[in-house]
GROMACS .gro file of N, CA and C in nm:
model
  240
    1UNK      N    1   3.296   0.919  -1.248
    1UNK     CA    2   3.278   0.861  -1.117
    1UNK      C    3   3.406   0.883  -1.039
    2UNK      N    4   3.377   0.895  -0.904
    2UNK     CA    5   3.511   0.943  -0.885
    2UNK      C    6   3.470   0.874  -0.700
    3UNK      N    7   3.613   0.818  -0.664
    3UNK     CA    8   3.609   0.708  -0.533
    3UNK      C    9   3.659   0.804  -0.431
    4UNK      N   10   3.727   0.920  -0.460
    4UNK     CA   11   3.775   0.955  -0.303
    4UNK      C   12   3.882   0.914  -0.253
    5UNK      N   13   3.961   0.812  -0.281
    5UNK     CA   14   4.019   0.732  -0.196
    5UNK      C   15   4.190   0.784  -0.167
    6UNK      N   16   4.190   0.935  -0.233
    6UNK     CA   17   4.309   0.946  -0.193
    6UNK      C   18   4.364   0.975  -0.063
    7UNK      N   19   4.442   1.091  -0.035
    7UNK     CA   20   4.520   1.127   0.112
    7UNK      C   21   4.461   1.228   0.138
    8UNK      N   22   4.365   1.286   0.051
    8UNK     CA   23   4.291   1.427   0.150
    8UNK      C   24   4.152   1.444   0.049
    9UNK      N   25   4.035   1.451   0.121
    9UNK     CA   26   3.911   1.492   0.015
    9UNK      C   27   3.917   1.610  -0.064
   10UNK      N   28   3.956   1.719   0.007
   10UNK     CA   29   3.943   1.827  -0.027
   10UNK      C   30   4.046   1.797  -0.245
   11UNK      N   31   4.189   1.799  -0.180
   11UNK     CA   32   4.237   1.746  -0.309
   11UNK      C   33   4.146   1.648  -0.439
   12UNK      N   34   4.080   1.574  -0.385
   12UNK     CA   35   4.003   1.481  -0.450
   12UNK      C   36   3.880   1.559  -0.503
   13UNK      N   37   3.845   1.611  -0.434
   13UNK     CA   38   3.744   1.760  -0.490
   13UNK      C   39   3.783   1.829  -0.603
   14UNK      N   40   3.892   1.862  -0.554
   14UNK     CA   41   3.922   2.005  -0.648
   14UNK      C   42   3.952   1.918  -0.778
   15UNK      N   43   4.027   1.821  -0.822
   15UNK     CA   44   4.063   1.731  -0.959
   15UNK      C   45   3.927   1.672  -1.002
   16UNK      N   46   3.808   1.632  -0.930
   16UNK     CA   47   3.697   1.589  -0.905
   16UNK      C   48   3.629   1.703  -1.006
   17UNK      N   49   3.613   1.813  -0.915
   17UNK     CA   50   3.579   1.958  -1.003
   17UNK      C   51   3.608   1.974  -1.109
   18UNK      N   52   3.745   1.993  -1.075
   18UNK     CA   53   3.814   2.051  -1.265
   18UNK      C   54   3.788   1.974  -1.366
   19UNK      N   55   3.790   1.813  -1.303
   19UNK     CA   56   3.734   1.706  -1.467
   19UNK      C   57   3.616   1.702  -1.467
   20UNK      N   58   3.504   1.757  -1.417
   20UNK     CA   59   3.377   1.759  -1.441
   20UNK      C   60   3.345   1.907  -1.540
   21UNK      N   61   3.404   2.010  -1.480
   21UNK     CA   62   3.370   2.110  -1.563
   21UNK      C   63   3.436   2.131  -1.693
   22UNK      N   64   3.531   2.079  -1.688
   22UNK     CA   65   3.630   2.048  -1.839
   22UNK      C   66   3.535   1.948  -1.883
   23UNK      N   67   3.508   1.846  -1.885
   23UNK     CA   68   3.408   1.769  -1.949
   23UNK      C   69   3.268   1.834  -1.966
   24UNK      N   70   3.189   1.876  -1.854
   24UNK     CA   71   3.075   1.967  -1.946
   24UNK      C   72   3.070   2.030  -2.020
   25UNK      N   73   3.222   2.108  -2.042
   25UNK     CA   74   3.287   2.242  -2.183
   25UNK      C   75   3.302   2.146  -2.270
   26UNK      N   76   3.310   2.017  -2.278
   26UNK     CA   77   3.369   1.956  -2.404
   26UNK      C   78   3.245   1.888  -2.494
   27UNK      N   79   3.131   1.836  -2.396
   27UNK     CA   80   3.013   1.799  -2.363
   27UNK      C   81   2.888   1.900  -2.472
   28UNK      N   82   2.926   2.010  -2.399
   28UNK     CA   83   2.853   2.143  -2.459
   28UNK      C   84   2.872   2.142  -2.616
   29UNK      N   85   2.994   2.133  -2.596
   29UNK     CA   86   3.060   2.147  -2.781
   29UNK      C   87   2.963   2.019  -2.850
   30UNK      N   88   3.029   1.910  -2.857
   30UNK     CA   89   2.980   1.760  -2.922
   30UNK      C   90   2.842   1.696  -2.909
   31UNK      N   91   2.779   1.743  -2.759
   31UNK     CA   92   2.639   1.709  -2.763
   31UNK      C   93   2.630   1.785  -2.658
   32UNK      N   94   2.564   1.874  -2.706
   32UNK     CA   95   2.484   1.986  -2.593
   32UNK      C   96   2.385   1.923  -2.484
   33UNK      N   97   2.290   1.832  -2.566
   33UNK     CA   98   2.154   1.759  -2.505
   33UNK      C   99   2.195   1.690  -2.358
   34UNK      N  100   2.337   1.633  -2.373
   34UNK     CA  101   2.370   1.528  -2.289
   34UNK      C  102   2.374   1.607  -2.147
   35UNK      N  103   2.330   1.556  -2.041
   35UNK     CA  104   2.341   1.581  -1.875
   35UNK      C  105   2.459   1.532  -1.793
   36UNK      N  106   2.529   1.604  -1.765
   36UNK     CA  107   2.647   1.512  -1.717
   36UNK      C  108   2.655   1.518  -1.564
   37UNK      N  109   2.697   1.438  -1.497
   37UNK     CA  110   2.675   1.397  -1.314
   37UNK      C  111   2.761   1.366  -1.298
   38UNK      N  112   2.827   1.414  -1.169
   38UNK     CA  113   2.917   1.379  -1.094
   38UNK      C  114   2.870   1.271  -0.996
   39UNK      N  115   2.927   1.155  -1.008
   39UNK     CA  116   2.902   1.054  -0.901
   39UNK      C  117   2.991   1.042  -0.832
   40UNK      N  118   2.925   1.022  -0.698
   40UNK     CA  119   3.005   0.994  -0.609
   40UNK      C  120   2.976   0.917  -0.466
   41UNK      N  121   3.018   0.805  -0.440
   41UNK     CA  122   2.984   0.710  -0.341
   41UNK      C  123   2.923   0.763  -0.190
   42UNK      N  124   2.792   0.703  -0.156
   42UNK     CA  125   2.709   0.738  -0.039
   42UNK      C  126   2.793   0.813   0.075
   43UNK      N  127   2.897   0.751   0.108
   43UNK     CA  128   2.982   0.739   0.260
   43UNK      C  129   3.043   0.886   0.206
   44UNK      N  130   3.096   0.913   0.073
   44UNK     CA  131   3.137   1.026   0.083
   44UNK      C  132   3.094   1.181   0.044
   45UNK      N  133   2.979   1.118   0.020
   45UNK     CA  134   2.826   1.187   0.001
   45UNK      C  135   2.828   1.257   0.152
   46UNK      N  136   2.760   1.177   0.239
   46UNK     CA  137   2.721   1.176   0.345
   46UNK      C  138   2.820   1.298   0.480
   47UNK      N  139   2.995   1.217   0.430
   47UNK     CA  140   3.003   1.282   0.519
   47UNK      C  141   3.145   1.406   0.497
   48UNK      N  142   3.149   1.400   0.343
   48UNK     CA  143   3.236   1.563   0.285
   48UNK      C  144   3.162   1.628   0.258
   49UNK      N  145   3.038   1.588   0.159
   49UNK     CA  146   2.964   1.664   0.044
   49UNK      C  147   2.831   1.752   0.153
   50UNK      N  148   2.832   1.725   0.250
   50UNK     CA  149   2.759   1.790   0.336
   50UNK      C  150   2.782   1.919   0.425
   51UNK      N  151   2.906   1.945   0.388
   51UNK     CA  152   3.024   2.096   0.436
   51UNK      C  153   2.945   2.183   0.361
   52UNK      N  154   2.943   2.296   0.436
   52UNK     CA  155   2.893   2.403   0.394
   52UNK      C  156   2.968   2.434   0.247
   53UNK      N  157   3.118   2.479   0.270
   53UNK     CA  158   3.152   2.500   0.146
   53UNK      C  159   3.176   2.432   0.008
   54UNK      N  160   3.154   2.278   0.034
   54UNK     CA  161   3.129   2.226  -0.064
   54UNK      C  162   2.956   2.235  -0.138
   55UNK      N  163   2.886   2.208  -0.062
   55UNK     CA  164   2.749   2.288  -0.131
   55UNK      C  165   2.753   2.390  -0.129
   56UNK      N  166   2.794   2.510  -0.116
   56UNK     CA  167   2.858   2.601  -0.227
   56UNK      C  168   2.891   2.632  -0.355
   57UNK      N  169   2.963   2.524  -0.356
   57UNK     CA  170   3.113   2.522  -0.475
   57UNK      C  171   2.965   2.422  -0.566
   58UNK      N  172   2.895   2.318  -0.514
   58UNK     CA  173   2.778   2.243  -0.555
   58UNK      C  174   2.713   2.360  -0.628
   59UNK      N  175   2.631   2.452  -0.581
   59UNK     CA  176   2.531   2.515  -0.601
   59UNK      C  177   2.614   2.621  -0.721
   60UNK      N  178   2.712   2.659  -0.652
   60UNK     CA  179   2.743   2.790  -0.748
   60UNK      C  180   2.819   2.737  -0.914
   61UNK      N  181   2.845   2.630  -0.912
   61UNK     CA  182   2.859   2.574  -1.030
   61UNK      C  183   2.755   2.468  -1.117
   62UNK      N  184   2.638   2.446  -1.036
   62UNK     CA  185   2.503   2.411  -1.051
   62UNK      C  186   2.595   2.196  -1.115
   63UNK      N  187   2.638   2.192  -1.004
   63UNK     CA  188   2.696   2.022  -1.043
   63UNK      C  189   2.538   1.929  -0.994
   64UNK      N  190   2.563   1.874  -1.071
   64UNK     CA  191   2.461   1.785  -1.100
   64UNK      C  192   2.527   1.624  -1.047
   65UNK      N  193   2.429   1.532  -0.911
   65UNK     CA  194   2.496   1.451  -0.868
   65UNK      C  195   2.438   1.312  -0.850
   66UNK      N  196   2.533   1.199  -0.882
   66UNK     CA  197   2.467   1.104  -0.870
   66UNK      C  198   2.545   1.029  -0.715
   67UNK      N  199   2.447   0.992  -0.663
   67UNK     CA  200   2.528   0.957  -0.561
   67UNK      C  201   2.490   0.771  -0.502
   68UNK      N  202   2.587   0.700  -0.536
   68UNK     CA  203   2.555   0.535  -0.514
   68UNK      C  204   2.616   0.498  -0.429
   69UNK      N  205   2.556   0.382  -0.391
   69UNK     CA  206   2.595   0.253  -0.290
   69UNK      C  207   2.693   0.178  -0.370
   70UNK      N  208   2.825   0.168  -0.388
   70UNK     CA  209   2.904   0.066  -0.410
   70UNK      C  210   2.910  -0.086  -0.370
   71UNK      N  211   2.838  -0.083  -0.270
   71UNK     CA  212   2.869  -0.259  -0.207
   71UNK      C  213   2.725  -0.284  -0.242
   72UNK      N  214   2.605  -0.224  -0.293
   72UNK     CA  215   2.455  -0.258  -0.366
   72UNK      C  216   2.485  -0.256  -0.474
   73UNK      N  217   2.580  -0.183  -0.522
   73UNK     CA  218   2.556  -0.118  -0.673
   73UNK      C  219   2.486  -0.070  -0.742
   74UNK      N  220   2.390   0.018  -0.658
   74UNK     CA  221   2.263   0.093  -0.694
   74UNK      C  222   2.286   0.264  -0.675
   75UNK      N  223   2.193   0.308  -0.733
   75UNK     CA  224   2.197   0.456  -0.750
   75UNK      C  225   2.108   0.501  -0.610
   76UNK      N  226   2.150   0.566  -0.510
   76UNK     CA  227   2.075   0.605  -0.379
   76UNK      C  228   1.975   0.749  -0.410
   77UNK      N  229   2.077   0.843  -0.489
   77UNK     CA  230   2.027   0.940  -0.547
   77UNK      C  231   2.092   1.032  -0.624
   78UNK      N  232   1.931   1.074  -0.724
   78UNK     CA  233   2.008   1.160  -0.826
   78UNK      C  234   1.983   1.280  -0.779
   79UNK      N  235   2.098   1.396  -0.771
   79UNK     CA  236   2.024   1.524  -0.739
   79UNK      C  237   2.071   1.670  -0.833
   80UNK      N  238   1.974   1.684  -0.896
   80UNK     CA  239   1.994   1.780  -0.996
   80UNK      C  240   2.001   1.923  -0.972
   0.00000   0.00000   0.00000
C-alpha cells in the first residue's frame, strides 16, 4: 500500500514501482498462485494515475490495482 504523501508523485511512483515488481519476483519464487496489487488511495488514483504515461508504465508492466477510500476504509476498485 503505498500513501503518496511525499514531495513529488512522480518519485513516489518510481519506489512505488520498484517495490512492487521486486516483490512480484520474490512472490513468483515462494508462491507463484498469489496476485499481488498495488494499492493506492482514490484522490491519488484519480488525479496522478490518470496521466497518460503512468497508464503506460500501468499497462506495460501489467500492475494490477487496488484502489481505496481511506476515510471509508473500503476498496472503491479492483482493477486487474
Amino acid at each position: 500500500m503505498k500513501s503518496f504523501l511525499g514531495a513529488s508523485d512522480v518519485t513516489e511512483f518510481h519506489l512505488a514501482l520498484g517495490q512492487c515488481l521486486n516483490y512480484r519476483s520474490a512472490l513468483r519464487l515462494t508462491e507463484p498462485a498469489r496476485i499481488l496489487y498495488l494499492a493506492v488511495p482514490v484522490d491519488v488514483y484519480d488525479e496522478f494515475f490518470s496521466r497518460k504515461f503512468i497508464q503506460r508504465i500501468i499497462g506495460e508492466y501489467q500492475l494490477k490495482l487496488l484502489i481505496f477510500n481511506p476515510d471509508k476504509e473500503e476498496i472503491v476498485i479492483w482493477r486487474d
